[in-house]
mmCIF file of C-alpha atoms in Angstrom:
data_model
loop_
_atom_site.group_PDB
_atom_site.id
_atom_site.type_symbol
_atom_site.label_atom_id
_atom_site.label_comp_id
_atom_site.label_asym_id
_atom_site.label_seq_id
_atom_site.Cartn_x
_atom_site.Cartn_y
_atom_site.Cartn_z
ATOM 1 C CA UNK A 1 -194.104 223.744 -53.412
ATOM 2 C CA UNK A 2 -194.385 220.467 -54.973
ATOM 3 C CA UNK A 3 -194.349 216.817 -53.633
ATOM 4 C CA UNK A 4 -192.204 214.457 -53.402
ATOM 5 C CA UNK A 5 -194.187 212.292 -55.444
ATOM 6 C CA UNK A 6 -195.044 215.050 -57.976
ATOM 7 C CA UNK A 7 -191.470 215.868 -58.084
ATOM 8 C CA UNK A 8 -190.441 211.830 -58.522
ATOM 9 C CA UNK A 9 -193.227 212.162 -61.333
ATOM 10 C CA UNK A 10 -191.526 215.212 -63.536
ATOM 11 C CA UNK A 11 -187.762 213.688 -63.015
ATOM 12 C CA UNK A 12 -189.572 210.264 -64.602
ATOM 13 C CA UNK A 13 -190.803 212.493 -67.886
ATOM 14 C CA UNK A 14 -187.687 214.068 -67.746
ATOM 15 C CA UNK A 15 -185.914 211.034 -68.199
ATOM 16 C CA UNK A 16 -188.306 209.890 -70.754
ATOM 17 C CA UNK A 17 -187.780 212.401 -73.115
ATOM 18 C CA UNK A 18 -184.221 211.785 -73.116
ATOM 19 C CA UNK A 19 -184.348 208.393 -73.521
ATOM 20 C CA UNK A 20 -186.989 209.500 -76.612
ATOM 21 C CA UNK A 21 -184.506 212.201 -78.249
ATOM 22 C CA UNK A 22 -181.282 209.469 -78.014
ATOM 23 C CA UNK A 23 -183.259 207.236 -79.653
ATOM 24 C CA UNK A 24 -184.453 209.676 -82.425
ATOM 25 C CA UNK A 25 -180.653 210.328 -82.934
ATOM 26 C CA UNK A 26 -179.344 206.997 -82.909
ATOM 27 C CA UNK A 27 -181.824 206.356 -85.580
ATOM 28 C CA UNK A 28 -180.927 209.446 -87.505
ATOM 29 C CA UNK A 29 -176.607 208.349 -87.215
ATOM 30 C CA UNK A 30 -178.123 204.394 -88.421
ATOM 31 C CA UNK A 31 -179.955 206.331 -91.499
ATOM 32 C CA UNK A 32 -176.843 208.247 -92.010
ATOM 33 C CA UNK A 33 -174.596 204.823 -91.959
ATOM 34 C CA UNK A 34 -176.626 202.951 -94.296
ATOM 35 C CA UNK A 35 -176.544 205.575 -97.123
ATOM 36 C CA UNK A 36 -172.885 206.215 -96.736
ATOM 37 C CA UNK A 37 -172.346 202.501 -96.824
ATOM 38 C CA UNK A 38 -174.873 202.687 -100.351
ATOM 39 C CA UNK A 39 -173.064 205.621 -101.690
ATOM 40 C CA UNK A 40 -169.657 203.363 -101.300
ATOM 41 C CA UNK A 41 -171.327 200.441 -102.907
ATOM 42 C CA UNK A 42 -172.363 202.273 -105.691
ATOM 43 C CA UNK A 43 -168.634 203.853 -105.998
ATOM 44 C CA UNK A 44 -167.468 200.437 -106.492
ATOM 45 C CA UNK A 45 -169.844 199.008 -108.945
ATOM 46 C CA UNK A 46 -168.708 202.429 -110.925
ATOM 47 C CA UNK A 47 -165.293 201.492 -110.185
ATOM 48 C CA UNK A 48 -165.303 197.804 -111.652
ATOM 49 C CA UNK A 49 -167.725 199.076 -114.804
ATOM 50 C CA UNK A 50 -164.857 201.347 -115.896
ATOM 51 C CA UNK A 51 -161.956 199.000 -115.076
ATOM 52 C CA UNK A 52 -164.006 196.730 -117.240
ATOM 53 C CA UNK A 53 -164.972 198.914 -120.056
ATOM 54 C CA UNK A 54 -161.473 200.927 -120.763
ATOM 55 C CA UNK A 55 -157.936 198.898 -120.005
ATOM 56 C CA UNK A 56 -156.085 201.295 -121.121
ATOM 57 C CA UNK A 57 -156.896 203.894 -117.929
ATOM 58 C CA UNK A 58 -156.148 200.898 -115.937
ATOM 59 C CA UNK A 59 -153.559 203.178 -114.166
ATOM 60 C CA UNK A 60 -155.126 205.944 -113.591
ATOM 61 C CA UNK A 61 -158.381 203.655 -112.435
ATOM 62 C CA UNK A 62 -156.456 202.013 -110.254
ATOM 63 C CA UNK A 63 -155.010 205.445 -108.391
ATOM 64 C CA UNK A 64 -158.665 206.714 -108.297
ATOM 65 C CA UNK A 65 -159.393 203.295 -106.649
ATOM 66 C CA UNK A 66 -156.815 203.492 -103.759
ATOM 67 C CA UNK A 67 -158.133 207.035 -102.849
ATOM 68 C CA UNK A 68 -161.620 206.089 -103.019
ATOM 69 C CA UNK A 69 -160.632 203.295 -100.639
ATOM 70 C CA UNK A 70 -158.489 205.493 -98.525
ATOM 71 C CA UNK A 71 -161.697 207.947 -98.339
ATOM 72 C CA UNK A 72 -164.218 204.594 -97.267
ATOM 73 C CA UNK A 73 -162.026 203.846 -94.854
ATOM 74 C CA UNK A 74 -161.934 207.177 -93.181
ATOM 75 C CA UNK A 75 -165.566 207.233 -94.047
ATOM 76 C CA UNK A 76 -165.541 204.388 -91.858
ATOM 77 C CA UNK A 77 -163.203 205.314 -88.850
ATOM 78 C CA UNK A 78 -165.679 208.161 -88.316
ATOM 79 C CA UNK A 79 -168.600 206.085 -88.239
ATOM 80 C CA UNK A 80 -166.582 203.974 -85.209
ATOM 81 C CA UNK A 81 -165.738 207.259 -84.150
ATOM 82 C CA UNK A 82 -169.598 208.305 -83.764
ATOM 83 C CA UNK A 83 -170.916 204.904 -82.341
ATOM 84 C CA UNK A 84 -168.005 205.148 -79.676
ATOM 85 C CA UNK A 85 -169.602 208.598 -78.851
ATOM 86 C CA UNK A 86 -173.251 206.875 -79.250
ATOM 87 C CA UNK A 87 -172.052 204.472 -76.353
ATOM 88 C CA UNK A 88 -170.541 207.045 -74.331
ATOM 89 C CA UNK A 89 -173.464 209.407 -74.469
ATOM 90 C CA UNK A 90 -175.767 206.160 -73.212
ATOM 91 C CA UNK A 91 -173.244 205.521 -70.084
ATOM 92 C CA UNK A 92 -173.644 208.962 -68.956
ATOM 93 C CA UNK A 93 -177.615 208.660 -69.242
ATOM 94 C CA UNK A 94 -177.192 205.615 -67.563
ATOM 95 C CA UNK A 95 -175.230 207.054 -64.417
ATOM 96 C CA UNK A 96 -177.542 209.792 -64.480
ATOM 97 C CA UNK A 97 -180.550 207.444 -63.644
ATOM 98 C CA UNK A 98 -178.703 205.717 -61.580
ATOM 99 C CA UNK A 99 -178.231 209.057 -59.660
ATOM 100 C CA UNK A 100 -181.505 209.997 -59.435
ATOM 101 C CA UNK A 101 -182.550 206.358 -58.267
ATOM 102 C CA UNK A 102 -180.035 206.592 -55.600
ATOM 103 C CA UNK A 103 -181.465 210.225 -55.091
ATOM 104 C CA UNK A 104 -185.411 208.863 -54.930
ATOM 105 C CA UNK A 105 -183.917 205.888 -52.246
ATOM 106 C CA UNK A 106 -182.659 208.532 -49.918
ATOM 107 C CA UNK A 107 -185.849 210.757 -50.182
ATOM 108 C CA UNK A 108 -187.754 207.820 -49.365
ATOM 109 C CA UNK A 109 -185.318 207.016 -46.450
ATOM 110 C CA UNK A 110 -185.715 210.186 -44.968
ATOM 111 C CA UNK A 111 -189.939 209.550 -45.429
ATOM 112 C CA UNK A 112 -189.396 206.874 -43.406
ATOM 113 C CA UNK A 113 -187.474 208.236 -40.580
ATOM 114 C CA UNK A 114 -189.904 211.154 -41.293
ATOM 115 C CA UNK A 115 -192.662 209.089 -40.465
ATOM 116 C CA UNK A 116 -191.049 207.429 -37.939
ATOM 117 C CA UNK A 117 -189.947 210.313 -35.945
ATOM 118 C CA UNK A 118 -193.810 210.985 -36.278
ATOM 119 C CA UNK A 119 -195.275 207.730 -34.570
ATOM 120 C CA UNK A 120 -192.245 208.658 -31.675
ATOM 121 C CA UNK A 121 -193.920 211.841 -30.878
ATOM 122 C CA UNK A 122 -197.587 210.137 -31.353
ATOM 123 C CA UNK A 123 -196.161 207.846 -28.752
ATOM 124 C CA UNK A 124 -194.917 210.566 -26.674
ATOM 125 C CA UNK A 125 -197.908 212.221 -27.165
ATOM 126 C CA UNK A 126 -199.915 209.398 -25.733
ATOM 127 C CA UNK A 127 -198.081 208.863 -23.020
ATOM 128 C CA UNK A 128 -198.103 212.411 -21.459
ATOM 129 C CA UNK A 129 -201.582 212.057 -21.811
ATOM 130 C CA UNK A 130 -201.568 208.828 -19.904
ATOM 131 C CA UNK A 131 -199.887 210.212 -17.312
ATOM 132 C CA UNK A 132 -202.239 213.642 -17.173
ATOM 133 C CA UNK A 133 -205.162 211.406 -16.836
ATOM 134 C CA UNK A 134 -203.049 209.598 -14.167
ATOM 135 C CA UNK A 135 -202.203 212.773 -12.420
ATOM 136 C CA UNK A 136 -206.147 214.099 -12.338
ATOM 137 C CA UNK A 137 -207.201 210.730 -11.464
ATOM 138 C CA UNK A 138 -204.637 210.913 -8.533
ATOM 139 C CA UNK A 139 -206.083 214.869 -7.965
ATOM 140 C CA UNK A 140 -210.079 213.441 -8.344
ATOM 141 C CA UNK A 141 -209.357 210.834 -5.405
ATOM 142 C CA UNK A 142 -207.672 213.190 -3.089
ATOM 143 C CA UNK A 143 -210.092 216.153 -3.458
ATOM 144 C CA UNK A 144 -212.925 213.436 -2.836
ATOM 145 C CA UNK A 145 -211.047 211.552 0.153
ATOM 146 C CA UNK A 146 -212.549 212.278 3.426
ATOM 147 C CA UNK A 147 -211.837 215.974 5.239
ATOM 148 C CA UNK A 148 -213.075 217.023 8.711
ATOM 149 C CA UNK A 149 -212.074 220.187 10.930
ATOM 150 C CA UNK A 150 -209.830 218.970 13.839
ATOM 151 C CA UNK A 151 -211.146 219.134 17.216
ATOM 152 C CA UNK A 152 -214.877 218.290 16.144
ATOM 153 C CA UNK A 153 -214.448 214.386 16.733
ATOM 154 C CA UNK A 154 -215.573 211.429 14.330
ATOM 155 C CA UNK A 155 -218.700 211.985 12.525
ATOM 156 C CA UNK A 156 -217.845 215.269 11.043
ATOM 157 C CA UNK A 157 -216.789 214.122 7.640
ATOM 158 C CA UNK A 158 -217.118 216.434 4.836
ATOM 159 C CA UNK A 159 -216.290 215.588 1.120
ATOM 160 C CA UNK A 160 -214.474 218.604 -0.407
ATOM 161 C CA UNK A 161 -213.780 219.026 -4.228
ATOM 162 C CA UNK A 162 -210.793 221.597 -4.499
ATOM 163 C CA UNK A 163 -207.084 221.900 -3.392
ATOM 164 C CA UNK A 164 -205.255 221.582 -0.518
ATOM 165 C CA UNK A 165 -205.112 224.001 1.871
ATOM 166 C CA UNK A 166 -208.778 225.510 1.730
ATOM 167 C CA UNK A 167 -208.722 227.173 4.999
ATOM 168 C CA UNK A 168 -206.233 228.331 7.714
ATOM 169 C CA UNK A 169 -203.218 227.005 7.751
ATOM 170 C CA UNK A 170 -203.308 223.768 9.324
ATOM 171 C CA UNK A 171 -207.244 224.149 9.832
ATOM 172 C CA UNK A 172 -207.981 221.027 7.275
ATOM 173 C CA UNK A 173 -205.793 217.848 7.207
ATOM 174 C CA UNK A 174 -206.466 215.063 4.568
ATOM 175 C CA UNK A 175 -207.190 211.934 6.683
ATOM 176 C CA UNK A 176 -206.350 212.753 9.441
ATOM 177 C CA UNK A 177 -207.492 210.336 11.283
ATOM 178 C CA UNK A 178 -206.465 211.523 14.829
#
């Protein structure tokens, strides 16, 4: 299985290369926009050096002309056409990071109730063993406390490490100072 951070890492190259390949293919559509835009020039230069060298085909130049013009124009409508798709394409890249950045916000969110949930049971933790050590410390001062068999009179202390009830029932009492 792979970590958060390693898997924060690979959606980063991920991302990268995209960003890479729409930028290798906005540079290929520019490439393709400039020589279309030559090719037209060129068309027209052609154009005016006939108009120029035969009048008589002025007609017939000038038809050629208006479909040439007709065919720039579409030329041109579908270059629009392909930067409105350029624009669209970079809006959907650009929801898609903002996706995974909202994704990466909540993974660290739940780290940090992750890690939080972890210094409540640390907490917890501690404080059960407070409260053993209170317990055995409250265990330690009873089993040492003073114990004597009844009927034998003052003087007859014994210090006893152990439970209650050692001997017959009601044969030890815990200070019982009667």
């Amino acid at each position: 299985m792979l970590t958060v951070s390693e898997q924060e890492a690979l959606e980063q190259e991920r991302q990268q290369e995209l960003q890479h390949e729409q930028m290798l293919q906005l540079w290929q559509q520019q490439q393709q926009q400039q020589q279309q835009q030559q090719q037209q020039q060129q068309q027209q230069q052609q154009q005016s050096s006939k108009q120029s060298s035969s009048s008589s085909s002025s007609r017939a130049a000038g038809s050629r002309q208006q479909q040439q013009q007709q065919q720039q124009q579409q030329q041109q409508q579908q270059q629009q056409q392909q930067q409105q798709q350029q624009q669209q394409q970079q809006q959907q890249q650009q929801q898609q990071q903002q996706q995974q950045q909202q994704q990466q916000q909540q993974q660290q969110q739940q780290q940090q109730q992750q890690q939080q949930q972890q210094q409540q049971q640390q907490q917890q933790q501690q404080q059960q063993q407070q409260q053993q050590q209170q317990q055995q410390q409250q265990l330690d001062e009873g089993a040492m406390s003073p114990w004597r068999r009844r009927g034998m009179g003052e003087g007859s202390w014994e210090q006893r490490k152990g439970t209650l009830g050692g001997g017959r029932e009601g044969e030890w009492r815990i200070n019982d100072m009667q």
